[in-house]
XYZ file of C-alpha atoms in Angstrom:
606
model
C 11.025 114.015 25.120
C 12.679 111.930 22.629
C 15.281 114.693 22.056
C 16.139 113.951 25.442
C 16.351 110.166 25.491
C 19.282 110.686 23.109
C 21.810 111.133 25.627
C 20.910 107.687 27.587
C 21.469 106.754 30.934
C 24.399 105.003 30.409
C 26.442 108.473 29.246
C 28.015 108.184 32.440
C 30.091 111.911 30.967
C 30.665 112.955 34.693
C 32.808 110.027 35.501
C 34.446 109.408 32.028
C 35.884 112.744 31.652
C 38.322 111.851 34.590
C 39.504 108.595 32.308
C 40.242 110.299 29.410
C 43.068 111.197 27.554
C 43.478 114.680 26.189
C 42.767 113.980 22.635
C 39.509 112.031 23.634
C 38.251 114.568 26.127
C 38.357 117.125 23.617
C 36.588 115.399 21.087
C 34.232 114.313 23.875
C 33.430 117.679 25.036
C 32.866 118.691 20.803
C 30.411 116.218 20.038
C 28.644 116.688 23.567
C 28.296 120.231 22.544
C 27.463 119.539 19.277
C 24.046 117.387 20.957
C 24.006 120.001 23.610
C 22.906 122.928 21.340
C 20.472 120.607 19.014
C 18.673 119.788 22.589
C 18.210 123.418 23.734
C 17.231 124.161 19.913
C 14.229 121.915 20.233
C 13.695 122.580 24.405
C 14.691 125.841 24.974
C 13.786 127.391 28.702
C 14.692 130.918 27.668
C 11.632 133.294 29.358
C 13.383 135.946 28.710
C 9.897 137.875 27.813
C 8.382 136.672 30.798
C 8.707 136.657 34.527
C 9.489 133.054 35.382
C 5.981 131.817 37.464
C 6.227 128.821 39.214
C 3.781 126.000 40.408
C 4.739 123.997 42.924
C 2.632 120.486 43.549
C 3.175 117.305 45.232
C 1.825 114.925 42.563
C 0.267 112.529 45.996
C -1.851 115.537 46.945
C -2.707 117.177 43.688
C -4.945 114.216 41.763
C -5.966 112.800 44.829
C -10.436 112.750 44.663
C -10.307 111.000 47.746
C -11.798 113.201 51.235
C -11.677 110.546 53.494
C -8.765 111.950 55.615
C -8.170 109.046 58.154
C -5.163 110.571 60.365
C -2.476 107.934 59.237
C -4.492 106.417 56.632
C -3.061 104.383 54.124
C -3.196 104.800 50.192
C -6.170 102.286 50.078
C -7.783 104.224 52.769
C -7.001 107.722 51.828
C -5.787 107.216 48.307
C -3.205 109.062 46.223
C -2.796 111.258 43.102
C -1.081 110.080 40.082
C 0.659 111.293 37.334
C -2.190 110.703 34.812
C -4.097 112.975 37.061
C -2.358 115.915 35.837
C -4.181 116.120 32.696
C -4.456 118.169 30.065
C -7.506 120.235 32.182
C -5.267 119.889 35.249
C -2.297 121.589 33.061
C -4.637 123.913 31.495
C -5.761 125.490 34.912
C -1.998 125.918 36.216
C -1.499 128.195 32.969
C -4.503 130.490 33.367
C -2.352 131.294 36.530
C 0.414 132.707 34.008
C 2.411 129.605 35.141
C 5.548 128.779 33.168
C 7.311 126.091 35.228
C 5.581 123.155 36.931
C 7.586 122.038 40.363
C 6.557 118.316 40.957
C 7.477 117.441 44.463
C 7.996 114.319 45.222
C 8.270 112.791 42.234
C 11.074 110.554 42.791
C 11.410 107.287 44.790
C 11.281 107.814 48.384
C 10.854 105.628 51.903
C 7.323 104.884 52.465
C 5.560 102.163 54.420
C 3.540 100.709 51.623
C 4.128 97.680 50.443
C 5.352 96.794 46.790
C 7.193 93.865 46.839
C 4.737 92.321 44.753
C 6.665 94.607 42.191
C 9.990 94.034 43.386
C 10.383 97.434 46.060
C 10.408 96.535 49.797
C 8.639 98.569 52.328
C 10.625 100.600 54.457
C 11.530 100.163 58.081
C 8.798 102.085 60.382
C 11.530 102.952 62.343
C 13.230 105.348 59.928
C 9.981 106.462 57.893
C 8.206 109.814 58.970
C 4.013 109.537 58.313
C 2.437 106.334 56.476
C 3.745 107.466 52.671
C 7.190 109.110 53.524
C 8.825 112.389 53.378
C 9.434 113.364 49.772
C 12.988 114.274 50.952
C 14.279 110.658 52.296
C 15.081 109.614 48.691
C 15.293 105.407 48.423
C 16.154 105.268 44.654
C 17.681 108.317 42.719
C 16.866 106.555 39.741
C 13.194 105.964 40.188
C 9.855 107.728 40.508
C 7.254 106.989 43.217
C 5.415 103.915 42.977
C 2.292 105.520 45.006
C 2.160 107.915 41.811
C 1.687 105.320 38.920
C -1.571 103.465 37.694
C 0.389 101.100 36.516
C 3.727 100.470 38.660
C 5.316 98.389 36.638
C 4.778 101.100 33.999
C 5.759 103.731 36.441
C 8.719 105.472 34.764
C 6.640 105.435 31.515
C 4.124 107.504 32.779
C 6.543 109.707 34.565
C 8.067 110.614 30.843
C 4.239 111.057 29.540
C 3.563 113.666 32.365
C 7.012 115.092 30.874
C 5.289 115.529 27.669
C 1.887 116.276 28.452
C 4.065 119.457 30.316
C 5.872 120.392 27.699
C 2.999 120.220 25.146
C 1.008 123.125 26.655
C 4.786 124.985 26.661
C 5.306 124.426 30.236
C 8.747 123.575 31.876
C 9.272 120.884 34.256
C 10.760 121.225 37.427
C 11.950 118.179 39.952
C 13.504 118.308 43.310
C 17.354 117.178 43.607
C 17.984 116.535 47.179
C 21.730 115.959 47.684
C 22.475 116.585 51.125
C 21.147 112.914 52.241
C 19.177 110.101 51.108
C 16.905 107.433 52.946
C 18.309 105.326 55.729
C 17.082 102.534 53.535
C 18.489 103.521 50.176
C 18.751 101.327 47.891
C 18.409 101.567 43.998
C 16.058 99.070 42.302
C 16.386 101.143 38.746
C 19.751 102.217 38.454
C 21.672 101.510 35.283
C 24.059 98.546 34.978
C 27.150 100.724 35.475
C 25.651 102.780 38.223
C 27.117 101.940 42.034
C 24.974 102.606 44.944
C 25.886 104.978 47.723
C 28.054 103.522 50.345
C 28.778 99.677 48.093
C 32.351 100.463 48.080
C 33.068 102.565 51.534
C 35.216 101.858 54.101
C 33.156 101.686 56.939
C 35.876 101.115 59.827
C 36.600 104.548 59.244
C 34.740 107.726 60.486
C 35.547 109.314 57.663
C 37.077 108.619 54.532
C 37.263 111.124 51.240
C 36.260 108.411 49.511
C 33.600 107.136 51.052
C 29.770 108.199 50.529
C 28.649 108.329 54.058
C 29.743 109.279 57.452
C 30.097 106.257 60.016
C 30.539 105.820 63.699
C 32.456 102.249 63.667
C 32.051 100.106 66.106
C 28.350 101.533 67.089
C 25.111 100.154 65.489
C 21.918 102.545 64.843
C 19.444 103.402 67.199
C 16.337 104.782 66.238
C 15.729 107.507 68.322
C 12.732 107.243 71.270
C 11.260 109.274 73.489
C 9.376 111.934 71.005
C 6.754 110.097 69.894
C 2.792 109.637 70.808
C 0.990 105.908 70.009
C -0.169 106.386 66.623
C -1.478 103.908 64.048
C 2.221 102.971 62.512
C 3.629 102.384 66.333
C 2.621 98.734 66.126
C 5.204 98.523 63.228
C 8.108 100.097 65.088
C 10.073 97.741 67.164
C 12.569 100.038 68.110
C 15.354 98.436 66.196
C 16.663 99.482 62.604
C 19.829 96.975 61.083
C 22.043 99.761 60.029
C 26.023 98.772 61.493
C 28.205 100.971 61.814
C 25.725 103.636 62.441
C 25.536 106.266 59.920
C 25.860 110.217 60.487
C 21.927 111.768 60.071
C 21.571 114.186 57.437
C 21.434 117.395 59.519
C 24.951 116.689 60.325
C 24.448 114.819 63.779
C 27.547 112.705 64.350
C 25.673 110.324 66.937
C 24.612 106.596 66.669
C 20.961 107.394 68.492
C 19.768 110.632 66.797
C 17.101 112.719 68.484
C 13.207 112.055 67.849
C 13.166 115.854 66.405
C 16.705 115.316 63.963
C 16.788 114.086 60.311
C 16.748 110.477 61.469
C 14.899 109.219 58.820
C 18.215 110.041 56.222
C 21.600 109.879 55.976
C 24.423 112.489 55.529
C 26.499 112.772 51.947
C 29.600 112.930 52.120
C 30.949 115.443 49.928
C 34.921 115.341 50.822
C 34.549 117.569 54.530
C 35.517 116.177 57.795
C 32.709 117.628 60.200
C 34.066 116.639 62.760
C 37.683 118.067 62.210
C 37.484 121.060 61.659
C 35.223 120.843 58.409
C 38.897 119.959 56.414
C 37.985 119.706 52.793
C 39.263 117.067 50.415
C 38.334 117.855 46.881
C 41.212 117.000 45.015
C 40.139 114.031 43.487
C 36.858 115.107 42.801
C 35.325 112.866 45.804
C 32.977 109.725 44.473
C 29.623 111.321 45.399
C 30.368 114.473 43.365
C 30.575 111.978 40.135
C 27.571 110.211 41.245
C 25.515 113.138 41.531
C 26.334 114.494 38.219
C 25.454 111.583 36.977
C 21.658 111.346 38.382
C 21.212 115.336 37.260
C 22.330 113.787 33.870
C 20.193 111.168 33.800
C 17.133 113.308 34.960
C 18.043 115.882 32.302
C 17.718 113.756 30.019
C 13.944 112.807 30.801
C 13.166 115.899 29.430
C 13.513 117.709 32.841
C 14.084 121.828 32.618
C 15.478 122.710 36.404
C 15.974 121.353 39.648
C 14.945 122.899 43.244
C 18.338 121.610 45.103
C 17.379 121.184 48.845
C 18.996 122.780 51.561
C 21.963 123.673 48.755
C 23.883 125.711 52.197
C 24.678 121.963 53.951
C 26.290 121.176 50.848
C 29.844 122.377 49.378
C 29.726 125.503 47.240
C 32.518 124.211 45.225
C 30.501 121.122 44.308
C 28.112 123.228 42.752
C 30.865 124.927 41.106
C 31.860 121.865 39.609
C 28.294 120.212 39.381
C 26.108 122.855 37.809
C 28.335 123.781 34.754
C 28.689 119.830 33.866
C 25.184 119.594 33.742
C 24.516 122.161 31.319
C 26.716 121.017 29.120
C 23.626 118.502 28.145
C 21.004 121.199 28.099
C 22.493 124.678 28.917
C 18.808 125.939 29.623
C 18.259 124.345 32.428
C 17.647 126.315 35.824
C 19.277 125.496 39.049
C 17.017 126.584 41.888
C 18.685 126.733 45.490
C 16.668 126.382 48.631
C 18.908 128.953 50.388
C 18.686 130.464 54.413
C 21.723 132.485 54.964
C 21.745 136.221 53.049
C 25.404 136.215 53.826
C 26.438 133.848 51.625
C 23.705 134.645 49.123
C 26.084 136.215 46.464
C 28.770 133.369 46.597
C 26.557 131.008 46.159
C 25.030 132.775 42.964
C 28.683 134.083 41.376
C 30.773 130.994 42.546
C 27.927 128.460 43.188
C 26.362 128.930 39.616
C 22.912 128.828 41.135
C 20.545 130.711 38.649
C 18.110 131.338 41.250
C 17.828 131.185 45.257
C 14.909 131.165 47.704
C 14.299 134.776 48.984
C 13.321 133.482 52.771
C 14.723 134.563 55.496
C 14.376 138.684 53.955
C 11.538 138.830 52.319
C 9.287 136.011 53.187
C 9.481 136.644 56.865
C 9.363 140.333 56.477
C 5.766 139.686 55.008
C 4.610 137.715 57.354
C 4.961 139.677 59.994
C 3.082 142.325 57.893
C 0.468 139.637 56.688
C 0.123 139.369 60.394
C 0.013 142.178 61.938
C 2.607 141.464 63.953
C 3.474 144.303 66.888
C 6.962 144.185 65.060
C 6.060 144.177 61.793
C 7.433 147.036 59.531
C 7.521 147.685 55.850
C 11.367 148.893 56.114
C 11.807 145.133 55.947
C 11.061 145.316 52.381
C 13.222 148.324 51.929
C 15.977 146.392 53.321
C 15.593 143.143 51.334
C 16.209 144.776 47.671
C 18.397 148.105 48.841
C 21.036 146.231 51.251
C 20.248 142.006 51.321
C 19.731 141.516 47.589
C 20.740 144.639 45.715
C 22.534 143.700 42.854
C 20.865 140.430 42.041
C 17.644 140.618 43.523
C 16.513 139.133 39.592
C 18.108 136.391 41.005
C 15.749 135.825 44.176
C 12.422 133.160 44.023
C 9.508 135.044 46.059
C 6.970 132.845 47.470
C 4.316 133.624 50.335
C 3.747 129.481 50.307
C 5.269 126.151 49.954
C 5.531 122.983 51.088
C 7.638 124.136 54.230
C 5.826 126.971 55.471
C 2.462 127.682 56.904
C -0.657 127.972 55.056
C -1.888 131.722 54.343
C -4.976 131.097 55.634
C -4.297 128.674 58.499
C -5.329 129.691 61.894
C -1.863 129.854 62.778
C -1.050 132.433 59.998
C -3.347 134.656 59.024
C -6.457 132.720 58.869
C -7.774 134.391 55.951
C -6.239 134.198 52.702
C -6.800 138.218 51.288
C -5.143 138.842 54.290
C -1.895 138.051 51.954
C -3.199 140.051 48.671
C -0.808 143.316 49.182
C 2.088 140.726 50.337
C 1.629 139.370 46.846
C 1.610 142.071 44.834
C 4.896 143.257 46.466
C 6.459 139.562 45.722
C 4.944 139.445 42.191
C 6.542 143.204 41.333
C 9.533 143.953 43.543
C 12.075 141.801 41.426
C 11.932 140.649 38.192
C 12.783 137.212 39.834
C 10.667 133.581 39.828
C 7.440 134.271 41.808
C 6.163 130.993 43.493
C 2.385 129.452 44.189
C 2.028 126.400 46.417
C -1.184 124.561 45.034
C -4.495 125.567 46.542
C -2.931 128.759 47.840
C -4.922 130.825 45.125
C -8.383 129.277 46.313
C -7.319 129.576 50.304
C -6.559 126.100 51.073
C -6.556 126.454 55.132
C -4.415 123.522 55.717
C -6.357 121.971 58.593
C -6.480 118.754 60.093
C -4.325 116.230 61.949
C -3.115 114.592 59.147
C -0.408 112.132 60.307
C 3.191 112.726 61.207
C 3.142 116.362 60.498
C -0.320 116.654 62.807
C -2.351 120.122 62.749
C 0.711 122.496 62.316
C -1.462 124.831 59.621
C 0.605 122.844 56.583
C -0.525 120.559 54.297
C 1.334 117.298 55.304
C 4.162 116.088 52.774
C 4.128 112.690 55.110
C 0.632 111.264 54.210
C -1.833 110.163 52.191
C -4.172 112.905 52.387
C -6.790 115.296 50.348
C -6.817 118.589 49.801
C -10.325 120.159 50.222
C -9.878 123.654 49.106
C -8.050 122.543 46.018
C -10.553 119.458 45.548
C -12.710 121.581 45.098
C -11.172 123.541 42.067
C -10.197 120.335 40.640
C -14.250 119.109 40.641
C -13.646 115.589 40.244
C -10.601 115.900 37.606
C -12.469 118.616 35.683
C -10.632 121.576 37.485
C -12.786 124.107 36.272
C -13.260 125.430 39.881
C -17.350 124.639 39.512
C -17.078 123.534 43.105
C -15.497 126.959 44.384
C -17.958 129.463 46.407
C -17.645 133.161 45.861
C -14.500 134.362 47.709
C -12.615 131.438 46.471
C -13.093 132.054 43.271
C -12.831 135.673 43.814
C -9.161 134.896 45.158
C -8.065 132.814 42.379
C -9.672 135.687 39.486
C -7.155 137.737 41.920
C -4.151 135.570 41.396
C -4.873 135.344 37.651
C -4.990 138.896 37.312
C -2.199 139.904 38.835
C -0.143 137.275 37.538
C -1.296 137.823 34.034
C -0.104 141.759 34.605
C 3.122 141.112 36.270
C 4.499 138.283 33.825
C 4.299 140.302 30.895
C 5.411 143.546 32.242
C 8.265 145.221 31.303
C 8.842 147.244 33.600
C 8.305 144.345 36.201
C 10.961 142.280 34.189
C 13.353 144.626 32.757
C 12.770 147.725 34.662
C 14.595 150.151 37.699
C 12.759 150.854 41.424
C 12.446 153.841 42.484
C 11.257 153.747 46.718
C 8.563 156.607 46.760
C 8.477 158.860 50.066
C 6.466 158.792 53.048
C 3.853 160.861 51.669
C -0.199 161.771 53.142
C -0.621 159.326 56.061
C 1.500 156.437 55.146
C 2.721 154.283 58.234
C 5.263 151.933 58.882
C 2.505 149.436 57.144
C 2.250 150.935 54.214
C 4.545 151.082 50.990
C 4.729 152.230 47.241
C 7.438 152.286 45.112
C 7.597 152.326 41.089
C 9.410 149.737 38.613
C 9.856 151.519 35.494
C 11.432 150.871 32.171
C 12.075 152.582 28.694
C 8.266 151.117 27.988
C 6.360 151.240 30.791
C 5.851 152.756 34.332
C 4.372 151.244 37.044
C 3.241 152.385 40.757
C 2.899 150.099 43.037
C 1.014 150.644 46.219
C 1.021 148.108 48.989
C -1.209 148.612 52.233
C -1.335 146.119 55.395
C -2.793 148.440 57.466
C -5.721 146.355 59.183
C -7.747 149.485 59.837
C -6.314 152.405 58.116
C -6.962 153.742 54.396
C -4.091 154.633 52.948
C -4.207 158.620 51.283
C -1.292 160.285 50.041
C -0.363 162.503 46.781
C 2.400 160.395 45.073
C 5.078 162.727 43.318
C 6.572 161.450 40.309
C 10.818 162.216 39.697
C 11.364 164.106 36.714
C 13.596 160.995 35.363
C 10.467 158.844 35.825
C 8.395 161.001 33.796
C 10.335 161.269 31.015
C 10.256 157.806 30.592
C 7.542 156.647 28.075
C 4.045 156.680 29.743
C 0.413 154.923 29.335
C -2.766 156.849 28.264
C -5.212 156.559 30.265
C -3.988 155.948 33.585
C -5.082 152.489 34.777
C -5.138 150.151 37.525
C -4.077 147.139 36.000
C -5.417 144.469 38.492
C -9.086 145.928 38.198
C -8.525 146.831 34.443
C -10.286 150.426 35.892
C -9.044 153.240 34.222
C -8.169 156.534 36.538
C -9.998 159.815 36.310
C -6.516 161.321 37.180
C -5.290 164.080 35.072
C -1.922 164.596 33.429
C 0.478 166.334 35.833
C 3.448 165.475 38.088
C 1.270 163.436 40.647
C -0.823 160.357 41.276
C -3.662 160.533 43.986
C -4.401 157.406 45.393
C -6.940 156.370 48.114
C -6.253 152.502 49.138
C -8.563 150.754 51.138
C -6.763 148.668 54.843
C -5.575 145.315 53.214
C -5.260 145.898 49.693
C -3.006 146.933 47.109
C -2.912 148.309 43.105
C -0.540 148.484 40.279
C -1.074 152.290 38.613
C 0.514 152.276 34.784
C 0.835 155.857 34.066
């Protein structure tokens, strides 16, 4: 956006404000403000009319036409998506999903194995790379995109910025990933501006730790890459066991060792963020340590590509108060942006939204797992694990919790390690899409059943779709018919699913009483079981009853009772099930009848 490439790279505002003098600053901060507001006039993120729907793709994946799926294969072989993939057809199907922010995965420079020194980018070390194209989150260049995504590379950031526009032209929002826990073993930036200093230039690496240093060392001890974990595959003829990294550096999941194990983080390297791990976890924020500054400055620079959010990876292994400090800078440049926290620990939840700043954070471990184990059928599973999630984990701010049933993390719906069918998930759904008025989440190909077989490469056939290879997606090929993606290529079911998705997205975005409305829990009523659920969202406009069944044999009957405070609220003539669009024979009164089918669910405006 050009609104955006106003405030260019080289407003290094995170580091200057500390060099200052008082006069300056202020004036500093005026005319900052000043831009600030004319750049959320012209690219405002406000969905304050609309439940915040998000599509998450890895741009490799998504474009890619290629089926050959050679186990390790490499981008010739088993070729890659680009950016100009994601078209104005490709953008066009995302939205008849109700999506209103685009999460591209991957999109920055990472370690890979492929070779582009023809363009001035060095291979990475085989050693210290997961899979043949790299995991997304061992960044090599903060300041760069992904060569494997570009027609062009030399052009590569160009047609990163045209994706950008092509986003925001059909009114989407664009969301990128900002990991700051670690970066590549291999980092090194190729694009950063002239005053930018890579991580770790100006450490002092005869000490374990150092405040001011970016990394973690063990002095005196060189790497090891770690051995023993893995089977001969095609990239073993390019290890040699041996990686030129002295002192070794910590890994990023916080192991303090020289030789990290074959199932650690080896492939990265830990932050340092001011806290001694290793005594005591003794903080030292005051100064503001150098990789604070440094990261403010990437978010910066990123924000002003035109980007609308960031999905902040594993934001718990990181210090709250640097998100304290971090996420209020930022928004100085566009205060619209969204900060999105990939979050595991419900205890911390509420810091980390009040003192953290986070707008949003990933609703996991409650109710993601809790569905699961419905979606299922697991012996344990229970439906008082949804109760629990927005009466005790999340009350308060449950608004402020992401639901997903996929991503790039977790198992495929309909893998046969999950549920191996995808309607399996359709009541698990309808409970994420209406419970909170919260982001809801879709992993690509999850609303045409994308199975997630095959022994891809690094990530082998764990019911995922690998983030480590070059690699096609057949389900969602086949909805993207050869770059059309009009879905010509679906067969029945799958296009019955995705009708499904639409639907109920289409209903739940808009709703007010989704979005702006109380829960009421209704009572155990008929012959509901610890599988079955129903509770209404309700607002001064609209009432809605939500009925969820998992049962895998049972038909839900029961005679719901309506509170008198719920029916004096404004209601809808005729009564209608809004993901059919069927309208109710039920007559006015103080009850809804309802007779659900095992595995299903509906959404009753009364």
């Amino acid at each position: 956006m050009e609104t955006g490439r106003r405030f260019a790279s080289t407003d290094r505002h995170c580091e200057e404000r500390s060099n200052l003098n008082a006069v300056a600053y202020i004036l500093a901060i005026f005319f900052l403000l000043i831009s600030s507001s004319s750049f959320a006039q012209k690219q405002s993120t406000k969905m304050d009319d609309k439940q915040i729907v998000i599509y998450q793709l890895l741009p490799r994946l998504f474009g890619n036409k290629n089926s050959t799926n050679i186990p390790y294969g490499t981008i010739e072989q088993n070729g890659s998506g680009k950016f100009n993939d994601i078209t104005d057809n490709a953008l066009d199907g995302i939205k008849e999903l109700s999506v209103n922010y685009v999460w591209y995965t991957g999109a920055l420079a990472h370690a890979s194995l492929t070779d582009y020194s023809a363009y001035g980018i060095k291979p990475d070390d085989a050693d210290v790379v997961k899979g043949r194209a790299g995991s997304p989150y061992a960044i090599r260049d903060y300041y760069d995109v992904d060569p494997d995504l570009a027609v062009d590379v030399n052009n590569r950031m160009k047609e990163f910025e045209a994706l950008v526009k092509r986003t925001h032209a059909k009114n989407l929002k664009v969301l990128i990933d900002f990991v700051p826990n670690h970066v590549a073993r291999s980092y090194h930036s190729y694009a950063k501006p002239k005053n930018v200093i890579d991580f770790g230039a100006q450490d002092d690496v005869t000490k374990a730790f150092s405040a001011q240093n970016d990394f973690y060392y063990t002095p005196g001890q060189p790497f090891a890459p770690p051995t023993g974990g893995a089977k001969q595959t095609p990239i073993t003829s390019l290890q040699d066991g041996k990686f030129d990294e002295n002192p070794a550096k910590a890994t990023g999941n916080n192991v303090f060792s020289a030789q990290p194990k074959y199932d650690d983080w080896y492939e990265t390297i830990k932050l340092n963020y001011g806290v001694d791990y290793q005594n005591g976890e003794k903080q030292y924020f005051d100064p503001i340590p150098p990789v604070w500054r440094k990261m403010c400055d990437i978010l910066t620079y990123w924000t002003n590509k035109g980007v609308d959010g960031f999905r902040c990876d594993m934001a718990e292994m990181v210090p709250i108060a640097f998100w304290n400090w971090v996420i209020p800078q930022v928004k100085k440049v566009n205060p619209d942006l969204i900060f999105i926290g990939e979050a595991y620990n419900p205890k911390v939840y509420k810091q980390y939204l009040d003192e953290g700043k986070f707008d949003y954070l990933y609703d996991k471990v409650g109710l993601y797992d809790g569905l699961k184990r419905l979606i299922r059928n697991e012996p344990n599973a229970d439906v008082k694990d949804i109760r629990f999630v927005w009466q005790k984990e999340s009350a308060g701010f449950g608004h402020r919790m992401l639901r997903f049933l996929e991503n790039h993390d977790e198992e495929r719906i309909a893998s046969a390690g999950f549920a191996g069918k995808a309607e399996l998930a359709l009541p698990a759904m309808v409970v994420s899409a209406t419970l909170g008025s919260g982001p809801v989440m879709l992993y690509f190909g999850q609303e045409v059943g994308e199975p997630g077989k095959g022994q891809e490469g690094f990530g082998g056939d764990d019911n995922r779709t690998t983030i480590f290879d070059y690699w096609g997606v057949p389900n969602h090929q086949k909805w993207m018919n050869n770059g059309a993606f009009d879905g010509k290529q679906l067969n029945e079911n799958e296009q019955k699913l995705r009708a499904y998705y639409q639907q109920l997205l289409k209903v739940t975005s808009t709703s007010d009483a989704v979005i702006n409305g109380e829960i009421y829990e209704v009572p155990v009523a008929g012959n509901m079981n610890n599988r079955m659920y129903a509770f209404i969202r309700y607002s001064d406009k609209q009432r809605l009853l939500v009925v969820a069944n998992f049962d895998r044999t049972e038909t839900l009957t029961a005679n719901i009772e309506i509170p008198d405070k719920i029916l004096k609220v404004k209601h809808s003539s005729p009564v209608t099930d809004l993901l059919t669009d069927k309208k109710l024979n039920i007559p006015a009164g103080t009850s809804i009848p309802v007779t659900l089918a095992p595995v299903s669910a509906q959404v009753i405006e009364f």
